[in-house]
mmCIF file of C-alpha atoms in Angstrom:
data_model
loop_
_atom_site.group_PDB
_atom_site.id
_atom_site.type_symbol
_atom_site.label_atom_id
_atom_site.label_comp_id
_atom_site.label_asym_id
_atom_site.label_seq_id
_atom_site.Cartn_x
_atom_site.Cartn_y
_atom_site.Cartn_z
ATOM 1 C CA THR A 13 153.985 -184.142 -31.717
ATOM 2 C CA GLU A 14 155.914 -187.128 -30.017
ATOM 3 C CA SER A 15 154.789 -189.458 -32.869
ATOM 4 C CA ALA A 16 156.016 -187.056 -35.550
ATOM 5 C CA THR A 17 159.340 -186.697 -33.832
ATOM 6 C CA GLN A 18 159.643 -190.381 -33.333
ATOM 7 C CA ARG A 19 158.836 -191.001 -37.015
ATOM 8 C CA ALA A 20 161.480 -188.419 -37.851
ATOM 9 C CA GLY A 21 164.066 -190.201 -35.632
ATOM 10 C CA GLN A 22 163.247 -193.424 -36.990
ATOM 11 C CA SER A 23 163.604 -192.189 -40.623
ATOM 12 C CA GLU A 24 166.985 -190.618 -39.849
ATOM 13 C CA THR A 25 167.976 -193.889 -38.388
ATOM 14 C CA GLU A 26 166.889 -196.033 -41.163
ATOM 15 C CA ARG A 27 168.682 -193.587 -43.868
ATOM 16 C CA ALA A 28 171.982 -193.893 -41.647
ATOM 17 C CA HIS A 29 171.537 -197.695 -41.650
ATOM 18 C CA ASN A 30 170.918 -197.947 -45.305
ATOM 19 C CA THR A 31 174.003 -195.645 -46.174
ATOM 20 C CA GLU A 32 176.016 -197.816 -43.683
ATOM 21 C CA SER A 33 174.633 -201.018 -45.412
ATOM 22 C CA THR A 34 175.553 -199.731 -48.958
ATOM 23 C CA ARG A 35 178.917 -198.692 -47.986
ATOM 24 C CA GLN A 36 179.447 -202.243 -46.333
ATOM 25 C CA LYS A 37 178.258 -203.781 -49.643
ATOM 26 C CA GLU A 38 180.713 -201.699 -51.612
ATOM 27 C CA HIS A 39 183.561 -202.667 -49.344
ATOM 28 C CA ASP A 40 182.595 -206.364 -49.507
ATOM 29 C CA ARG A 41 182.813 -206.209 -53.514
ATOM 30 C CA GLU A 42 186.144 -204.536 -53.185
ATOM 31 C CA SER A 43 187.439 -207.034 -50.768
ATOM 32 C CA VAL A 44 186.380 -209.892 -53.240
ATOM 33 C CA THR A 45 188.170 -208.170 -56.009
ATOM 34 C CA GLU A 46 191.191 -207.535 -54.112
ATOM 35 C CA ARG A 47 191.345 -211.363 -53.031
ATOM 36 C CA ALA A 48 190.837 -212.446 -56.628
ATOM 37 C CA ARG A 49 193.768 -210.516 -57.855
ATOM 38 C CA PRO A 50 196.530 -212.489 -55.880
ATOM 39 C CA ARG A 51 195.164 -215.636 -57.632
ATOM 40 C CA GLU A 52 195.642 -214.065 -60.889
ATOM 41 C CA ARG A 53 199.261 -213.027 -59.871
ATOM 42 C CA VAL A 54 200.067 -216.382 -58.899
ATOM 43 C CA THR A 55 199.360 -217.620 -62.512
ATOM 44 C CA GLU A 56 201.736 -215.040 -63.803
ATOM 45 C CA ARG A 57 205.181 -216.213 -62.533
ATOM 46 C CA PRO A 58 207.494 -214.076 -64.590
ATOM 47 C CA ARG A 59 205.819 -210.959 -63.120
ATOM 48 C CA ARG A 60 206.052 -212.146 -59.751
ATOM 49 C CA ARG A 61 208.129 -209.458 -58.141
ATOM 50 C CA GLU A 62 206.368 -206.739 -59.853
ATOM 51 C CA THR A 63 203.007 -208.321 -58.718
ATOM 52 C CA ALA A 64 204.417 -208.622 -55.152
ATOM 53 C CA ALA A 65 205.131 -205.016 -55.125
ATOM 54 C CA GLU A 66 201.774 -204.117 -56.782
ATOM 55 C CA GLY A 67 200.407 -206.568 -54.148
ATOM 56 C CA ASP A 68 202.104 -204.624 -51.414
ATOM 57 C CA ARG A 69 200.754 -201.686 -52.799
ATOM 58 C CA GLY A 70 197.438 -203.061 -53.476
ATOM 59 C CA GLY A 71 197.408 -204.420 -49.827
ATOM 60 C CA GLY A 72 198.339 -200.895 -48.650
ATOM 61 C CA ARG A 73 195.463 -199.389 -50.587
ATOM 62 C CA ALA A 74 193.180 -202.250 -49.453
ATOM 63 C CA ARG A 75 194.249 -201.514 -46.000
ATOM 64 C CA ARG A 76 193.766 -197.875 -46.301
ATOM 65 C CA ARG A 77 190.403 -198.532 -47.874
ATOM 66 C CA GLU A 78 189.593 -200.891 -44.853
ATOM 67 C CA SER A 79 190.609 -198.239 -42.656
ATOM 68 C CA ALA A 80 188.616 -195.657 -44.644
ATOM 69 C CA ALA A 81 185.711 -197.990 -44.469
ATOM 70 C CA GLU A 82 186.204 -198.924 -40.864
ATOM 71 C CA GLY A 83 186.411 -195.179 -40.121
ATOM 72 C CA GLU A 84 183.286 -194.567 -42.407
ATOM 73 C CA ARG A 85 181.536 -197.524 -40.590
ATOM 74 C CA GLY A 86 182.632 -196.073 -37.181
ATOM 75 C CA ARG A 87 181.471 -192.631 -38.399
ATOM 76 C CA GLY A 88 178.151 -194.223 -39.542
ATOM 77 C CA ARG A 89 177.877 -195.842 -36.281
ATOM 78 C CA ALA A 90 178.610 -192.602 -34.539
ATOM 79 C CA ARG A 91 176.036 -190.997 -36.794
ATOM 80 C CA GLN A 92 173.495 -193.870 -36.194
ATOM 81 C CA ARG A 93 174.262 -193.265 -32.360
ATOM 82 C CA GLU A 94 174.136 -189.645 -32.724
ATOM 83 C CA SER A 95 170.766 -190.030 -34.674
ATOM 84 C CA ALA A 96 169.442 -192.308 -31.903
ATOM 85 C CA ALA A 97 170.608 -189.959 -29.373
ATOM 86 C CA GLU A 98 168.802 -187.074 -31.292
ATOM 87 C CA GLY A 99 165.856 -189.406 -31.523
ATOM 88 C CA GLU A 100 166.034 -190.006 -28.001
ATOM 89 C CA ARG A 101 166.388 -186.382 -27.251
ATOM 90 C CA GLY A 102 163.608 -185.617 -29.636
ATOM 91 C CA ARG A 103 161.608 -188.297 -27.943
ATOM 92 C CA GLY A 104 162.727 -186.749 -24.551
ATOM 93 C CA ARG A 105 161.622 -183.492 -25.695
ATOM 94 C CA ALA A 106 158.401 -184.891 -27.111
ATOM 95 C CA ARG A 107 157.863 -186.538 -23.907
ATOM 96 C CA GLN A 108 158.705 -183.417 -22.013
ATOM 97 C CA ARG A 109 156.317 -181.640 -24.302
ATOM 98 C CA GLU A 110 153.560 -184.115 -23.740
ATOM 99 C CA ARG A 111 154.341 -183.930 -19.861
ATOM 100 C CA ALA A 112 154.035 -180.246 -20.131
ATOM 101 C CA ALA A 113 150.780 -180.643 -22.296
ATOM 102 C CA GLU A 114 149.712 -183.143 -19.957
ATOM 103 C CA GLY A 115 150.482 -180.858 -16.991
ATOM 104 C CA GLU A 116 148.690 -177.994 -18.825
ATOM 105 C CA ARG A 117 145.795 -180.307 -19.486
ATOM 106 C CA GLY A 118 145.849 -181.107 -15.787
ATOM 107 C CA ARG A 119 146.123 -177.664 -14.774
ATOM 108 C CA GLY A 120 143.354 -176.832 -17.342
ATOM 109 C CA ARG A 121 141.125 -179.719 -15.794
ATOM 110 C CA ALA A 122 142.242 -178.432 -12.332
ATOM 111 C CA ARG A 123 141.217 -174.888 -13.374
ATOM 112 C CA GLN A 124 137.961 -176.574 -14.764
ATOM 113 C CA LYS A 125 137.309 -178.243 -11.537
ATOM 114 C CA ALA A 126 138.130 -175.223 -9.760
ATOM 115 C CA SER A 127 135.853 -173.285 -11.793
ATOM 116 C CA VAL A 128 133.198 -175.732 -11.418
ATOM 117 C CA THR A 129 133.783 -175.700 -7.677
ATOM 118 C CA GLU A 130 133.711 -172.032 -7.687
ATOM 119 C CA LYS A 131 130.566 -171.996 -9.531
ATOM 120 C CA GLU A 132 129.203 -174.734 -7.352
ATOM 121 C CA GLY A 133 130.225 -172.630 -4.378
ATOM 122 C CA GLN A 134 128.654 -169.529 -5.875
ATOM 123 C CA ARG A 135 125.620 -171.465 -6.581
ATOM 124 C CA GLU A 136 125.683 -172.826 -2.935
ATOM 125 C CA SER A 137 126.071 -169.421 -1.646
ATOM 126 C CA ALA A 138 123.288 -167.996 -3.678
ATOM 127 C CA THR A 139 121.221 -170.865 -2.406
ATOM 128 C CA GLU A 140 122.262 -170.186 1.027
ATOM 129 C CA ARG A 141 121.531 -166.447 0.741
ATOM 130 C CA GLU A 142 118.104 -167.411 -0.840
ATOM 131 C CA SER A 143 117.559 -169.735 1.965
ATOM 132 C CA VAL A 144 118.651 -166.906 4.481
ATOM 133 C CA THR A 145 116.352 -164.335 2.632
ATOM 134 C CA GLU A 146 113.551 -166.820 2.528
ATOM 135 C CA ARG A 147 113.904 -167.648 6.288
ATOM 136 C CA GLU A 148 114.056 -163.964 6.979
ATOM 137 C CA ARG A 149 110.904 -163.434 4.887
ATOM 138 C CA GLN A 150 109.292 -166.557 6.644
ATOM 139 C CA ARG A 151 110.165 -164.787 9.973
ATOM 140 C CA LYS A 152 108.827 -161.536 8.921
ATOM 141 C CA ARG A 153 105.554 -163.426 7.920
ATOM 142 C CA ASP A 154 105.465 -165.271 11.293
ATOM 143 C CA ARG A 155 105.966 -162.102 13.183
ATOM 144 C CA GLY A 156 103.167 -160.367 11.007
ATOM 145 C CA ARG A 157 100.834 -163.231 11.701
ATOM 146 C CA ALA A 158 101.761 -163.120 15.537
ATOM 147 C CA ARG A 159 101.047 -159.287 15.433
ATOM 148 C CA GLN A 160 97.669 -160.145 13.678
ATOM 149 C CA ARG A 161 96.786 -162.569 16.192
ATOM 150 C CA GLU A 162 97.702 -160.211 18.965
ATOM 151 C CA ARG A 163 95.558 -157.598 17.297
ATOM 152 C CA ASP A 164 92.632 -160.204 17.000
ATOM 153 C CA ARG A 165 92.986 -161.295 20.686
ATOM 154 C CA GLY A 166 92.930 -157.546 21.595
ATOM 155 C CA ARG A 167 89.762 -157.036 19.408
ATOM 156 C CA ALA A 168 88.127 -160.293 20.708
ATOM 157 C CA THR A 169 88.916 -159.014 24.288
ATOM 158 C CA GLU A 170 87.639 -155.728 23.637
ATOM 159 C CA ARG A 171 84.456 -157.129 22.183
ATOM 160 C CA ALA A 172 84.060 -159.255 25.203
ATOM 161 C CA ARG A 173 84.380 -156.359 27.485
ATOM 162 C CA GLN A 174 81.944 -154.414 25.368
ATOM 163 C CA ARG A 175 79.499 -157.379 25.682
ATOM 164 C CA GLU A 176 80.054 -157.632 29.504
ATOM 165 C CA SER A 177 79.702 -153.911 29.683
ATOM 166 C CA ALA A 178 76.431 -154.126 27.699
ATOM 167 C CA THR A 179 75.309 -157.067 29.890
ATOM 168 C CA GLU A 180 75.952 -155.001 33.075
ATOM 169 C CA ARG A 181 74.248 -152.012 31.830
ATOM 170 C CA ALA A 182 71.290 -154.182 30.958
ATOM 171 C CA ARG A 183 71.447 -155.590 34.436
ATOM 172 C CA GLN A 184 71.738 -152.084 35.861
ATOM 173 C CA ARG A 185 68.794 -150.918 33.734
ATOM 174 C CA GLU A 186 66.836 -153.912 35.091
ATOM 175 C CA ARG A 187 67.737 -153.126 38.501
ATOM 176 C CA ASP A 188 66.856 -149.439 38.002
ATOM 177 C CA ARG A 189 63.437 -150.543 36.782
ATOM 178 C CA GLU A 190 62.970 -152.798 39.902
ATOM 179 C CA SER A 191 64.049 -149.943 42.095
ATOM 180 C CA ALA A 192 61.743 -147.534 40.341
ATOM 181 C CA THR A 193 58.771 -149.972 40.565
ATOM 182 C CA GLU A 194 59.443 -150.670 44.146
ATOM 183 C CA LYS A 195 59.659 -146.759 44.745
ATOM 184 C CA ALA A 196 56.395 -146.378 43.047
ATOM 185 C CA ARG A 197 54.920 -149.168 45.241
ATOM 186 C CA GLN A 198 56.342 -147.422 48.084
ATOM 187 C CA ARG A 199 54.796 -144.163 47.278
ATOM 188 C CA LYS A 200 51.533 -145.811 46.706
ATOM 189 C CA ARG A 201 51.869 -147.520 50.182
ATOM 190 C CA ASP A 202 52.596 -143.975 51.515
ATOM 191 C CA ARG A 203 49.860 -142.364 49.697
ATOM 192 C CA GLU A 204 47.465 -145.219 51.055
ATOM 193 C CA SER A 205 48.817 -144.836 54.484
ATOM 194 C CA ALA A 206 48.534 -141.054 54.371
ATOM 195 C CA THR A 207 44.896 -141.568 53.237
ATOM 196 C CA GLU A 208 44.154 -144.036 55.887
ATOM 197 C CA LYS A 209 45.630 -141.649 58.335
ATOM 198 C CA ALA A 210 43.538 -138.800 56.886
ATOM 199 C CA ARG A 211 40.383 -141.026 57.313
ATOM 200 C CA GLN A 212 41.574 -141.852 60.806
ATOM 201 C CA ARG A 213 41.882 -138.225 61.694
ATOM 202 C CA GLU A 214 38.553 -137.343 60.115
ATOM 203 C CA SER A 215 36.944 -140.157 62.181
ATOM 204 C CA ASP A 216 38.629 -138.988 65.233
ATOM 205 C CA ARG A 217 37.249 -135.399 64.713
ATOM 206 C CA GLU A 218 33.817 -136.819 63.899
ATOM 207 C CA ARG A 219 33.861 -138.873 67.126
ATOM 208 C CA ALA A 220 35.380 -135.774 69.054
ATOM 209 C CA THR A 221 32.410 -133.569 67.630
ATOM 210 C CA GLU A 222 29.927 -136.234 68.561
ATOM 211 C CA ARG A 223 31.221 -136.442 72.127
ATOM 212 C CA GLU A 224 31.160 -132.629 72.291
ATOM 213 C CA ARG A 225 27.532 -132.660 71.180
ATOM 214 C CA GLN A 226 26.715 -135.221 73.598
ATOM 215 C CA ARG A 227 28.317 -133.132 76.331
ATOM 216 C CA GLU A 228 26.314 -130.122 75.305
ATOM 217 C CA SER A 229 23.186 -132.230 75.424
ATOM 218 C CA ASP A 230 23.890 -133.649 78.842
ATOM 219 C CA ARG A 231 24.492 -130.145 80.161
ATOM 220 C CA GLY A 232 21.261 -128.821 78.463
ATOM 221 C CA ARG A 233 19.349 -131.497 80.169
ATOM 222 C CA ALA A 234 20.943 -130.981 83.357
ATOM 223 C CA THR A 235 19.908 -127.236 83.422
#
């Protein structure tokens, strides 16, 4: 846009310059013609007064033409300055538009960067949420494994108690068997002792009977 505006301003300036140059060439030709006329009037002595008057009139016309040309040149320069100013204004507007476009592009880049930053932030937030979720899942898994280990320890302790209880029951059964054996032995000893006592009593009775017969025999012989 600025390049097109610059080219338009340059074209306008060039046209104004060409127009001014054309006018200047025309004025130069008229000046040359006007300067040639007095030399012709010098050769015409009889018409000196008329020529002088004509020259005055011609000089007036030349001055008027000069003034007109000068005014035209002034107007050309003014137009040129106006064209240059317009071109400058156009370039200023183009620069302004370019700055606005650049600002817009900058804002667009800023928005893009902000969007990228926002997306990155969203990704980071999603990653952070996923990380938090994963950590929470890991904590749950750890708590689950800890509870499982606790249950395993409880079951192992219970099995150990059961084994200890079984061992104790086995020991008790062994003690009971030993006690029963000892009781059986004691009963056998008691029976043997009772038998021995019974034999002793029988022997004592037999001895008593024998003593009684002996006393009877002794009394019979004495009689």
